[in-house]
Every structure is written in C-alpha cells, then in structure tokens.
PDB file of C-alpha atoms in Angstrom:
ATOM      1  CA  SER S   1     -14.108 -15.328  15.671  1.00  0.00           C
ATOM      2  CA  GLY S   2     -15.639 -14.497  19.591  1.00  0.00           C
ATOM      3  CA  LYS S   3     -12.623 -12.242  19.889  1.00  0.00           C
ATOM      4  CA  PRO S   4     -13.997  -8.670  21.048  1.00  0.00           C
ATOM      5  CA  ASP S   5     -14.284  -5.462  18.643  1.00  0.00           C
ATOM      6  CA  THR S   6     -11.282  -3.319  19.267  1.00  0.00           C
ATOM      7  CA  ALA S   7     -10.107  -0.328  17.373  1.00  0.00           C
ATOM      8  CA  ARG S   8      -7.430  -1.930  14.790  1.00  0.00           C
ATOM      9  CA  LEU S   9      -4.731   0.335  12.801  1.00  0.00           C
ATOM     10  CA  ALA S  10      -2.435  -1.080  10.680  1.00  0.00           C
ATOM     11  CA  ILE S  11       0.481   0.588   8.606  1.00  0.00           C
ATOM     12  CA  ALA S  12       2.371  -1.166   5.607  1.00  0.00           C
ATOM     13  CA  ARG S  13       5.206   0.479   3.383  1.00  0.00           C
ATOM     14  CA  GLY S  14       7.057  -0.274   0.206  1.00  0.00           C
ATOM     15  CA  TRP S  15       8.229   1.338  -2.618  1.00  0.00           C
ATOM     16  CA  VAL S  16       9.145   1.163  -6.324  1.00  0.00           C
ATOM     17  CA  ALA S  17      12.683   2.043  -7.776  1.00  0.00           C
ATOM     18  CA  MET S  18      13.399   2.966 -11.381  1.00  0.00           C
ATOM     19  CA  ARG S  19      15.403   5.065 -13.737  1.00  0.00           C
ATOM     20  CA  PRO S  20      15.804   8.915 -13.057  1.00  0.00           C
ATOM     21  CA  GLU S  21      14.129   9.668 -16.235  1.00  0.00           C
ATOM     22  CA  THR S  22      11.341   7.518 -15.080  1.00  0.00           C
ATOM     23  CA  LEU S  23      10.832   9.200 -12.096  1.00  0.00           C
ATOM     24  CA  ALA S  24      10.883  12.545 -13.473  1.00  0.00           C
ATOM     25  CA  LEU S  25       7.637  11.423 -15.533  1.00  0.00           C
ATOM     26  CA  VAL S  26       6.341  10.743 -12.265  1.00  0.00           C
ATOM     27  CA  THR S  27       6.736  13.705 -10.916  1.00  0.00           C
ATOM     28  CA  GLU S  28       6.346  16.278 -13.909  1.00  0.00           C
ATOM     29  CA  GLY S  29       2.997  13.835 -14.292  1.00  0.00           C
ATOM     30  CA  THR S  30       3.835  13.557 -18.049  1.00  0.00           C
ATOM     31  CA  ALA S  31       3.945   9.571 -18.083  1.00  0.00           C
ATOM     32  CA  ALA S  32       1.496   8.284 -20.999  1.00  0.00           C
ATOM     33  CA  LYS S  33      -1.232   6.535 -18.897  1.00  0.00           C
ATOM     34  CA  GLY S  34      -1.621   9.840 -16.833  1.00  0.00           C
ATOM     35  CA  ASP S  35      -1.623  10.581 -13.266  1.00  0.00           C
ATOM     36  CA  VAL S  36       0.530   7.589 -11.936  1.00  0.00           C
ATOM     37  CA  LEU S  37       0.631   8.409  -8.616  1.00  0.00           C
ATOM     38  CA  GLY S  38      -3.350   9.377  -8.325  1.00  0.00           C
ATOM     39  CA  VAL S  39      -4.137   6.189 -10.203  1.00  0.00           C
ATOM     40  CA  ALA S  40      -2.120   4.188  -8.018  1.00  0.00           C
ATOM     41  CA  ARG S  41      -3.790   6.308  -5.077  1.00  0.00           C
ATOM     42  CA  LEU S  42      -7.216   4.426  -6.063  1.00  0.00           C
ATOM     43  CA  ALA S  43      -5.893   1.156  -6.823  1.00  0.00           C
ATOM     44  CA  GLY S  44      -4.474   0.884  -3.303  1.00  0.00           C
ATOM     45  CA  ILE S  45      -7.532   1.507  -1.669  1.00  0.00           C
ATOM     46  CA  MET S  46      -9.570  -0.378  -3.915  1.00  0.00           C
ATOM     47  CA  ALA S  47      -7.382  -3.076  -3.541  1.00  0.00           C
ATOM     48  CA  ALA S  48      -7.574  -2.693   0.404  1.00  0.00           C
ATOM     49  CA  LYS S  49     -11.395  -2.789   0.399  1.00  0.00           C
ATOM     50  CA  ARG S  50     -10.967  -6.090  -1.621  1.00  0.00           C
ATOM     51  CA  THR S  51      -8.382  -8.039   0.043  1.00  0.00           C
ATOM     52  CA  ALA S  52     -11.010 -10.744   1.406  1.00  0.00           C
ATOM     53  CA  ASP S  53     -11.484 -11.255  -2.356  1.00  0.00           C
ATOM     54  CA  LEU S  54      -7.667 -12.161  -3.296  1.00  0.00           C
ATOM     55  CA  ILE S  55      -6.152 -14.101  -0.291  1.00  0.00           C
ATOM     56  CA  PRO S  56      -8.001 -17.158   1.107  1.00  0.00           C
ATOM     57  CA  LEU S  57      -9.762 -17.507   4.779  1.00  0.00           C
ATOM     58  CA  CYS S  58      -9.254 -13.688   5.262  1.00  0.00           C
ATOM     59  CA  HIS S  59     -12.481 -12.312   6.309  1.00  0.00           C
ATOM     60  CA  PRO S  60     -14.617  -9.404   4.880  1.00  0.00           C
ATOM     61  CA  LEU S  61     -14.019  -6.323   6.851  1.00  0.00           C
ATOM     62  CA  ALA S  62     -15.426  -3.445   7.246  1.00  0.00           C
ATOM     63  CA  LEU S  63     -12.770  -0.421   7.107  1.00  0.00           C
ATOM     64  CA  SER S  64     -13.103   2.877   9.062  1.00  0.00           C
ATOM     65  CA  LYS S  65     -10.266   4.086   6.956  1.00  0.00           C
ATOM     66  CA  VAL S  66      -8.107   3.403   4.393  1.00  0.00           C
ATOM     67  CA  ALA S  67      -4.911   5.881   3.158  1.00  0.00           C
ATOM     68  CA  VAL S  68      -2.790   5.444   0.726  1.00  0.00           C
ATOM     69  CA  ASP S  69       0.259   7.708   0.146  1.00  0.00           C
ATOM     70  CA  LEU S  70       2.780   7.623  -2.417  1.00  0.00           C
ATOM     71  CA  ALA S  71       6.009  10.159  -2.521  1.00  0.00           C
ATOM     72  CA  PRO S  72       8.836  10.352  -4.869  1.00  0.00           C
ATOM     73  CA  ASP S  73      11.717  10.046  -3.283  1.00  0.00           C
ATOM     74  CA  VAL S  74      14.279  11.779  -6.414  1.00  0.00           C
ATOM     75  CA  PRO S  75      17.756  11.245  -4.617  1.00  0.00           C
ATOM     76  CA  ALA S  76      16.906   7.576  -3.679  1.00  0.00           C
ATOM     77  CA  GLY S  77      15.460   6.483  -7.228  1.00  0.00           C
ATOM     78  CA  ARG S  78      11.816   5.613  -5.957  1.00  0.00           C
ATOM     79  CA  VAL S  79       8.348   6.244  -5.302  1.00  0.00           C
ATOM     80  CA  GLY S  80       7.588   5.443  -1.569  1.00  0.00           C
ATOM     81  CA  ILE S  81       4.404   4.304  -0.939  1.00  0.00           C
ATOM     82  CA  GLU S  82       2.215   3.902   2.869  1.00  0.00           C
ATOM     83  CA  ALA S  83      -0.640   2.593   3.213  1.00  0.00           C
ATOM     84  CA  GLN S  84      -2.683   3.138   6.378  1.00  0.00           C
ATOM     85  CA  VAL S  85      -5.983   1.023   7.651  1.00  0.00           C
ATOM     86  CA  ARG S  86      -8.192   1.283  10.688  1.00  0.00           C
ATOM     87  CA  THR S  87     -10.881  -0.745  11.786  1.00  0.00           C
ATOM     88  CA  THR S  88     -12.971  -1.316  14.963  1.00  0.00           C
ATOM     89  CA  GLY S  89     -13.935  -5.180  15.028  1.00  0.00           C
ATOM     90  CA  PRO S  90     -12.007  -8.608  16.323  1.00  0.00           C
ATOM     91  CA  THR S  91      -9.856  -8.940  13.184  1.00  0.00           C
ATOM     92  CA  GLY S  92      -6.559  -7.262  12.237  1.00  0.00           C
ATOM     93  CA  VAL S  93      -6.221  -5.257   9.194  1.00  0.00           C
ATOM     94  CA  GLU S  94      -2.600  -6.273   8.247  1.00  0.00           C
ATOM     95  CA  MET S  95      -3.173  -8.041   5.259  1.00  0.00           C
ATOM     96  CA  GLU S  96      -5.471  -4.980   4.331  1.00  0.00           C
ATOM     97  CA  ALA S  97      -2.651  -2.561   4.437  1.00  0.00           C
ATOM     98  CA  LEU S  98      -0.232  -4.742   2.895  1.00  0.00           C
ATOM     99  CA  THR S  99      -2.551  -5.740   0.163  1.00  0.00           C
ATOM    100  CA  ALA S 100      -2.976  -1.831  -0.071  1.00  0.00           C
ATOM    101  CA  VAL S 101       0.805  -1.255  -0.678  1.00  0.00           C
ATOM    102  CA  SER S 102       1.290  -4.312  -2.984  1.00  0.00           C
ATOM    103  CA  VAL S 103      -1.490  -3.399  -5.472  1.00  0.00           C
ATOM    104  CA  ALA S 104      -0.292   0.114  -5.455  1.00  0.00           C
ATOM    105  CA  ALA S 105       3.387  -0.746  -5.946  1.00  0.00           C
ATOM    106  CA  LEU S 106       1.625  -2.983  -9.184  1.00  0.00           C
ATOM    107  CA  THR S 107      -0.046  -0.230 -10.287  1.00  0.00           C
ATOM    108  CA  VAL S 108       2.738   1.975 -10.746  1.00  0.00           C
ATOM    109  CA  TYR S 109       4.472  -0.649 -12.327  1.00  0.00           C
ATOM    110  CA  ASP S 110       2.028  -1.179 -14.982  1.00  0.00           C
ATOM    111  CA  MET S 111       1.604   2.878 -15.631  1.00  0.00           C
ATOM    112  CA  LEU S 112       5.818   3.110 -15.904  1.00  0.00           C
ATOM    113  CA  LYS S 113       6.172  -0.480 -17.987  1.00  0.00           C
ATOM    114  CA  ALA S 114       6.156   1.350 -21.325  1.00  0.00           C
ATOM    115  CA  VAL S 115       9.550   2.936 -20.584  1.00  0.00           C
ATOM    116  CA  ASP S 116      11.095   1.330 -18.051  1.00  0.00           C
ATOM    117  CA  ARG S 117      11.038  -2.919 -17.483  1.00  0.00           C
ATOM    118  CA  SER S 118      14.190  -2.291 -14.968  1.00  0.00           C
ATOM    119  CA  MET S 119      11.566  -0.958 -12.411  1.00  0.00           C
ATOM    120  CA  VAL S 120      12.054  -3.015  -8.871  1.00  0.00           C
ATOM    121  CA  ILE S 121       9.230  -3.376  -6.769  1.00  0.00           C
ATOM    122  CA  GLY S 122      10.660  -3.811  -2.995  1.00  0.00           C
ATOM    123  CA  ASP S 123      10.559  -3.828   0.722  1.00  0.00           C
ATOM    124  CA  ILE S 124       6.799  -4.612   1.116  1.00  0.00           C
ATOM    125  CA  ARG S 125       6.537  -5.242   5.012  1.00  0.00           C
ATOM    126  CA  LEU S 126       4.368  -3.781   7.963  1.00  0.00           C
ATOM    127  CA  VAL S 127       5.303  -1.354  10.276  1.00  0.00           C
ATOM    128  CA  LEU S 128       2.922  -0.828  12.791  1.00  0.00           C
ATOM    129  CA  LYS S 129      -0.353  -2.488  14.273  1.00  0.00           C
ATOM    130  CA  GLU S 130      -2.498  -1.676  17.374  1.00  0.00           C
ATOM    131  CA  GLY S 131      -5.131  -3.522  18.778  1.00  0.00           C
ATOM    132  CA  GLY S 132      -6.153  -7.400  19.763  1.00  0.00           C
ATOM    133  CA  LYS S 133      -5.232  -9.391  21.848  1.00  0.00           C
ATOM    134  CA  SER S 134      -1.367  -9.089  20.860  1.00  0.00           C
ATOM    135  CA  GLY S 135      -1.216  -5.485  21.393  1.00  0.00           C
ATOM    136  CA  ARG S 136       1.202  -3.599  19.700  1.00  0.00           C
ATOM    137  CA  PHE S 137       3.847  -4.180  16.702  1.00  0.00           C
ATOM    138  CA  GLU S 138       6.194  -1.624  15.639  1.00  0.00           C
ATOM    139  CA  SER S 139       8.992  -2.783  12.989  1.00  0.00           C
ATOM    140  CA  GLY S 140      11.347  -0.622  14.350  1.00  0.00           C
ATOM    141  CA  GLU S 141      12.421   1.087  11.237  1.00  0.00           C
TER     142      GLU S 141
END
C-alpha cells in the first residue's frame, strides 16, 4: 500500500445481554455445550486471524497479538467482551478487533440459544486505535 510499517493496536468491545438464569449457567460452568467463555474466546481469536476471508477488501495481516477477554457482569446481566489486536505493518487492525468481538459474541449466543433465544448482542465498537498516519483514536467511553 506504500504506507510505512508502524506499530498498530486496536481494542474493541461489546456485550451479550441475557436472562439472570442464563448468565448463571455461564458463571457456574454448567451450560450444556460446555465452557462458554473459553470457546467464545477461542472463536474470537480464530476470527481475528480470518478477517480477510470474511470481509471483502480487507488485507491478510500478520498479527503479533490477539487477546480476547470475556467477563460476566452479573449486575448488568451480560457478558462483556474485549479484543486487543496488535501488528507492525502498513495497515491498521481495527477490523480484526471488531471481528473478534463480533464472533465471540455470536459464539456466546450459539452456545446458549437453546435456553435463551432472547439474548441481545450489543454495543460492538472500536474503543482505541493507535499507529499509522491518522494517529490515535480513543472513543472516550
């Protein structure tokens, strides 16, 4: 692309809201399909690495770090999801971070849909981007 290689970082977040009894299956590790948070974390990491296969005109990137964290938030009735992606290169990793959060959220939904089809996936957004010509972006949340 003719752009210089720079250190790139993107952080994205989102959540999956659910009924309290559904969230209890997650926190107690008793969901029928197994470890919801562990499987969703793995799905998010895999998705970040496959972003170029999913989104047209996204270039395949050598990612130096992909971390996906999922945390139950019992008072809010949801599972929070955060993805952090790093690379050194000419292209940012915002889409990889957003894809990781999106697929992790879809995986949570898939693993729990048998008991709660009313779950809501929400607020998937970029919260931080560093590197490149446009510099730093922070969502201010």
